[in-house]
Short mmCIF file of C-alpha atoms in Angstrom, two decimals:
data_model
loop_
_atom_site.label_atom_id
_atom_site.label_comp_id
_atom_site.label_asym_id
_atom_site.label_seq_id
_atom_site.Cartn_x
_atom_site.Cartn_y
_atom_site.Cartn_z
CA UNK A 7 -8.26 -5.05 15.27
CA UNK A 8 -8.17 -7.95 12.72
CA UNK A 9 -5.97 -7.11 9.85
CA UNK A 10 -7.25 -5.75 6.67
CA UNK A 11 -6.24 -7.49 3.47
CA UNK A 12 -5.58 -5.23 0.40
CA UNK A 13 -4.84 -7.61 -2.92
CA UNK A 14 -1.86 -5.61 -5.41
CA UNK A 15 -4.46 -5.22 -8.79
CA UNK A 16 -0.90 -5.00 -10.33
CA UNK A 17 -1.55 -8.79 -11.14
CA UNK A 18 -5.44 -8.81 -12.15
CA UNK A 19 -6.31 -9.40 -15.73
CA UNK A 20 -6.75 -5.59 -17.35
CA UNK A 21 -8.77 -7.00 -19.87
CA UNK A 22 -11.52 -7.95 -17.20
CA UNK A 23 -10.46 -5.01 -14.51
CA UNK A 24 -13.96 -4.28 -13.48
CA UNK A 25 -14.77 -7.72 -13.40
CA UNK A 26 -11.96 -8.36 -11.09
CA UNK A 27 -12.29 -5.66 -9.23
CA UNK A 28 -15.82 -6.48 -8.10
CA UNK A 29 -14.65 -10.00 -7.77
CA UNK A 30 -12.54 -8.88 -4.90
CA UNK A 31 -15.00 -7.15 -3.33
CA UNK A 32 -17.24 -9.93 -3.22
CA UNK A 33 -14.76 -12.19 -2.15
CA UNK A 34 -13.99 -10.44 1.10
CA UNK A 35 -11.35 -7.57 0.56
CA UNK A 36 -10.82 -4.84 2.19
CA UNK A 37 -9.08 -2.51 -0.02
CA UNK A 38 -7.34 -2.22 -3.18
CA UNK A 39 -4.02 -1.60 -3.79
CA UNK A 40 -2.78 0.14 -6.87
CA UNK A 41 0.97 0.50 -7.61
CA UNK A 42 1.79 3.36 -9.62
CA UNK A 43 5.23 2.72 -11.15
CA UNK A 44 6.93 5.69 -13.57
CA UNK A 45 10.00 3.66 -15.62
CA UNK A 46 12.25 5.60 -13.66
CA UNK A 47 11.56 5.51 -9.42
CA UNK A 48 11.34 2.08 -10.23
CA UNK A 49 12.26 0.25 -13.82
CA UNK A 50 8.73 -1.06 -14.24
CA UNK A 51 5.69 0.76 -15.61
CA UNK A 52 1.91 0.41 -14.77
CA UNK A 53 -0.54 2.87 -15.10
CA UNK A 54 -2.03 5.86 -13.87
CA UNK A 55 -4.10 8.24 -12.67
CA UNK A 56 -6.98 7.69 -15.48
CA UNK A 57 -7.13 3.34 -15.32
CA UNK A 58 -7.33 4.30 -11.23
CA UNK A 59 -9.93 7.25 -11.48
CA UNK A 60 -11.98 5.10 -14.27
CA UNK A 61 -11.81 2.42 -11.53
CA UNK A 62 -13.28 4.18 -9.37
CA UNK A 63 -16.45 4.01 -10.49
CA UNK A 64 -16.51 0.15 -10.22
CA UNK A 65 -15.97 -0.81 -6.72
CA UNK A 66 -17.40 0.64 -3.42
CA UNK A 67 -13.94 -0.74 -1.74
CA UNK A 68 -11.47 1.89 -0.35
CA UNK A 69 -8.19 2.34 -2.47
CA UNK A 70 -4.58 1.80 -1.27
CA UNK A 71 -2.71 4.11 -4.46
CA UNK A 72 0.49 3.36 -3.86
CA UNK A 73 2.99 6.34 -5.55
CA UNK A 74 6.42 4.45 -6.98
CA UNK A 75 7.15 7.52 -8.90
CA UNK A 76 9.84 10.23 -9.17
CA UNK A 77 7.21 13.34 -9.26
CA UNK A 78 3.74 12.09 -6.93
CA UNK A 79 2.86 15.69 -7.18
CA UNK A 80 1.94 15.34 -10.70
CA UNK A 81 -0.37 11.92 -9.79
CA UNK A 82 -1.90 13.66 -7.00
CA UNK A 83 -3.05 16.50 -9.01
CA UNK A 84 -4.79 13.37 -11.39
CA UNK A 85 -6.78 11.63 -8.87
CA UNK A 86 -10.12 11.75 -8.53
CA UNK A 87 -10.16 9.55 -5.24
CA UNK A 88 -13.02 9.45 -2.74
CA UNK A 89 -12.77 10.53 1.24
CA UNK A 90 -10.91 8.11 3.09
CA UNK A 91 -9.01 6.69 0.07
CA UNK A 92 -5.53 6.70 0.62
CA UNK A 93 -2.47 7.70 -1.21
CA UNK A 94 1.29 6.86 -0.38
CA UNK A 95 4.62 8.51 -1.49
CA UNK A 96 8.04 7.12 -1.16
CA UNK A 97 9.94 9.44 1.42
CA UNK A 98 13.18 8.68 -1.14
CA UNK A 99 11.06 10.21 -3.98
CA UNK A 100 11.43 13.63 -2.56
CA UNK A 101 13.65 16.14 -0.39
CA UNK A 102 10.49 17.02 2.17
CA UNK A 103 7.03 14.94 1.85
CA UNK A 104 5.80 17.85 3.88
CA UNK A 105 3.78 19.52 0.38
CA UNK A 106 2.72 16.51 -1.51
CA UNK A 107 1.34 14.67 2.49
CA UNK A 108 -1.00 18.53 3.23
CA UNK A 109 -2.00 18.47 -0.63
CA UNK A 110 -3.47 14.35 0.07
CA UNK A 111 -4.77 15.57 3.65
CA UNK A 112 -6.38 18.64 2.08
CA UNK A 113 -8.22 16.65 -0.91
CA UNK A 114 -9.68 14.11 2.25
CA UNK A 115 -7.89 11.21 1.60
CA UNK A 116 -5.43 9.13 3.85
CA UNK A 117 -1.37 10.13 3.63
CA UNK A 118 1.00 7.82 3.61
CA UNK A 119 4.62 7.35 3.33
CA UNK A 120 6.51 4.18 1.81
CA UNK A 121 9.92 2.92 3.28
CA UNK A 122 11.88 0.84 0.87
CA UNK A 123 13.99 -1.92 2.46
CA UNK A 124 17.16 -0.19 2.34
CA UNK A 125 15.62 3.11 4.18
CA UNK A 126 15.79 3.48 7.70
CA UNK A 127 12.51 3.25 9.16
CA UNK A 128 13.44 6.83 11.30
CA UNK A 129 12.96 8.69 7.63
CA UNK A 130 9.35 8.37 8.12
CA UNK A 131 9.31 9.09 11.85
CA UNK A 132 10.68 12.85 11.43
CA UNK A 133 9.12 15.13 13.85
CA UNK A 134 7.67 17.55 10.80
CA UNK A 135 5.83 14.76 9.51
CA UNK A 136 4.30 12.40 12.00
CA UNK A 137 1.38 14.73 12.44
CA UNK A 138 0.76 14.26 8.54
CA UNK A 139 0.67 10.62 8.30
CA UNK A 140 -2.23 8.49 8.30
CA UNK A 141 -0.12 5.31 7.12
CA UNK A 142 3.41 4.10 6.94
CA UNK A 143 3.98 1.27 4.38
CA UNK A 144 7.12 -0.96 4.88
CA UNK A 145 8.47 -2.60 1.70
CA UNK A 146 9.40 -5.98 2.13
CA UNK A 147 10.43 -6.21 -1.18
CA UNK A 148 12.67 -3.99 -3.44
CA UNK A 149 10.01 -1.94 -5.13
CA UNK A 150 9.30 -2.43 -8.62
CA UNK A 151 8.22 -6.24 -9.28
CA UNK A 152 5.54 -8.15 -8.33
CA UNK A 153 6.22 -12.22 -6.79
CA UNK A 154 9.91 -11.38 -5.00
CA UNK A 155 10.56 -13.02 -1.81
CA UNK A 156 9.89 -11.22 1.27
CA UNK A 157 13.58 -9.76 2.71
CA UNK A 158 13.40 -11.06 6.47
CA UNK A 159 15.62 -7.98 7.72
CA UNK A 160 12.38 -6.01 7.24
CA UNK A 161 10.80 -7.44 10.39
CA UNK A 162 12.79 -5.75 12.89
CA UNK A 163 11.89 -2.59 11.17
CA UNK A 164 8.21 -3.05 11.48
CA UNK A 165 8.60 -3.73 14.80
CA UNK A 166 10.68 -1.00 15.74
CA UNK A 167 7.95 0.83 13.77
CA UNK A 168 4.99 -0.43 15.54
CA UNK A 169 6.42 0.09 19.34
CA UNK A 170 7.70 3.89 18.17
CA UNK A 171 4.12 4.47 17.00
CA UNK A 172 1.96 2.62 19.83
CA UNK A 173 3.75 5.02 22.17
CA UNK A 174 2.79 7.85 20.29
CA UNK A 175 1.16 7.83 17.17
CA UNK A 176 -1.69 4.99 17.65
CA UNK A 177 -4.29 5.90 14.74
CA UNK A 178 -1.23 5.36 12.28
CA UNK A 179 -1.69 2.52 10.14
CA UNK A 180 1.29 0.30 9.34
CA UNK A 181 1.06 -1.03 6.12
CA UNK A 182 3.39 -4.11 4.75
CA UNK A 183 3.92 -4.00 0.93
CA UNK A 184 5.50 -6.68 -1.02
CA UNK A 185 6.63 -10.48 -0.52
CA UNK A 186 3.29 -11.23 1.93
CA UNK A 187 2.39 -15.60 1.86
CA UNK A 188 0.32 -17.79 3.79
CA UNK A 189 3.85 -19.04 5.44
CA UNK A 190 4.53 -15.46 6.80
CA UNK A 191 1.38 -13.41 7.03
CA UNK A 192 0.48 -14.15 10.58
CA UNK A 193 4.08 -13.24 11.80
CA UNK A 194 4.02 -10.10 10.06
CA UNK A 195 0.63 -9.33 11.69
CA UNK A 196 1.91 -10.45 15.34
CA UNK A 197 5.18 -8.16 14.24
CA UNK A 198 2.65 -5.18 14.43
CA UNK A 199 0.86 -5.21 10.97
CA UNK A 200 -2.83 -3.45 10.07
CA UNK A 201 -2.67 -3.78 6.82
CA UNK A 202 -1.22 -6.71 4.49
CA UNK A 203 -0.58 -5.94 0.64
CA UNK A 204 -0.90 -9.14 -1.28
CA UNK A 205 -0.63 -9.88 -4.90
CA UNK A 206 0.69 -13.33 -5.85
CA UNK A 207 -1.28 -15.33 -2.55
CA UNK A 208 -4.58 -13.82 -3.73
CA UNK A 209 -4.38 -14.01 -7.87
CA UNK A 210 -1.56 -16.55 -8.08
CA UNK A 211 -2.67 -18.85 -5.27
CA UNK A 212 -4.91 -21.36 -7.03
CA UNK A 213 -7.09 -20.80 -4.28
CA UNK A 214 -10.70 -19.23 -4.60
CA UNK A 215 -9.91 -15.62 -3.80
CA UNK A 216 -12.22 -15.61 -0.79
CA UNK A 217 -10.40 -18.68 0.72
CA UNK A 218 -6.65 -17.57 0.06
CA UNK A 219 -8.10 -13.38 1.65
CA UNK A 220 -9.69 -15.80 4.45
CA UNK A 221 -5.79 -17.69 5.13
CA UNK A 222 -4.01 -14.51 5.11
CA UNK A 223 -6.25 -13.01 8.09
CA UNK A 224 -5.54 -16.51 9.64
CA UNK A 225 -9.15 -17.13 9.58
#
């Protein structure tokens, strides 16, 4: 399965958001990622549910809503997401994922949980919730900021990842968030990759958008 390449909108120009967002479509993506930060999960802010919903009516591309927040109960009950969109908690937002992953499951969108580097990868590999998930998103950056270096520890989780879930869990996505370039995307794909979260090597590049989504599927 060739990898799918979702650019972070966390770096596109707001002022031109449906502009950009149909630019990405056009030049090849295949979904877009939205990071939902709160000021206190993480320090940053971004938006929310409303910019994402309002978005929605712009682009025909699945979204990646990724949930860097201290309540995603609250976001979930502000989507207005299509079927097959998918949303992603942080297991280390919440005691049990188990309400919040039925609720996404429930509405017909994809459920995901996000390990940050810190976090062993076993947190998202409990028993309870295995048969929830539809995705498991590996950090390989600190959450929070966009353009950090990717933490090379991280690979030996999403490879311990990968072989846990080819064994048993094979229509689970894994998902790599954060500190993705042209230098490392392949090895993160070999390392068992599906999906590649990418916000400075599409925008920041200097590349035509197709070209730089083209050199991170290795194309």
């Amino acid at each position: 399965m060739m990898v799918k390449i979702a650019p972070s909108v966390m770096l596109a120009d707001f002022v031109r958001l449906a502009e950009e967002l149909r630019k990405l479509e056009d030049a090849g993506a295949d979904l877009i990622h939205w990071d939902v930060m709160d000021g206190n999960f993480v320090p940053n802010l971004t938006f929310g549910a409303h910019i994402i919903d309002s978005a929605r009516e712009v682009s025909s591309l699945p979204f990646d809503v990724h949930l860097m927040v201290n309540d995603p109960e609250l976001i979930i009950s502000q989507l207005s997401l299509r079927a097959g969109d998918a949303v992603t908690l942080h297991v280390e937002a919440v005691d049990d994922p188990r309400p919040e992953l039925l609720t996404i499951r429930e509405k017909g969108w994809l459920a995901g949980l996000a390990v940050s580097p810190d976090t062993p990868i076993e947190r998202a590999l409990d028993e309870n919730l295995r048969p929830l998930l539809d995705l498991v998103s590996v950090m390989g950056v600190r959450p929070g900021f966009a353009g950090q270096t990717f933490i090379e520890g991280v690979l030996g989780k999403i490879g311990a990842l990968r072989r846990e879930l080819k064994s048993r869990d094979k229509g689970v996505q894994v998902e790599i968030d954060g500190g993705v370039t042209f230098r490392n995307a392949q090895r993160l794909v070999q390392t068992g990759a599906d999906i590649l979260v990418a916000g400075n090597a599409v925008f920041n590049s200097g590349l035509p958008w197709a070209e730089a989504i083209e050199k991170l599927r290795g194309e």
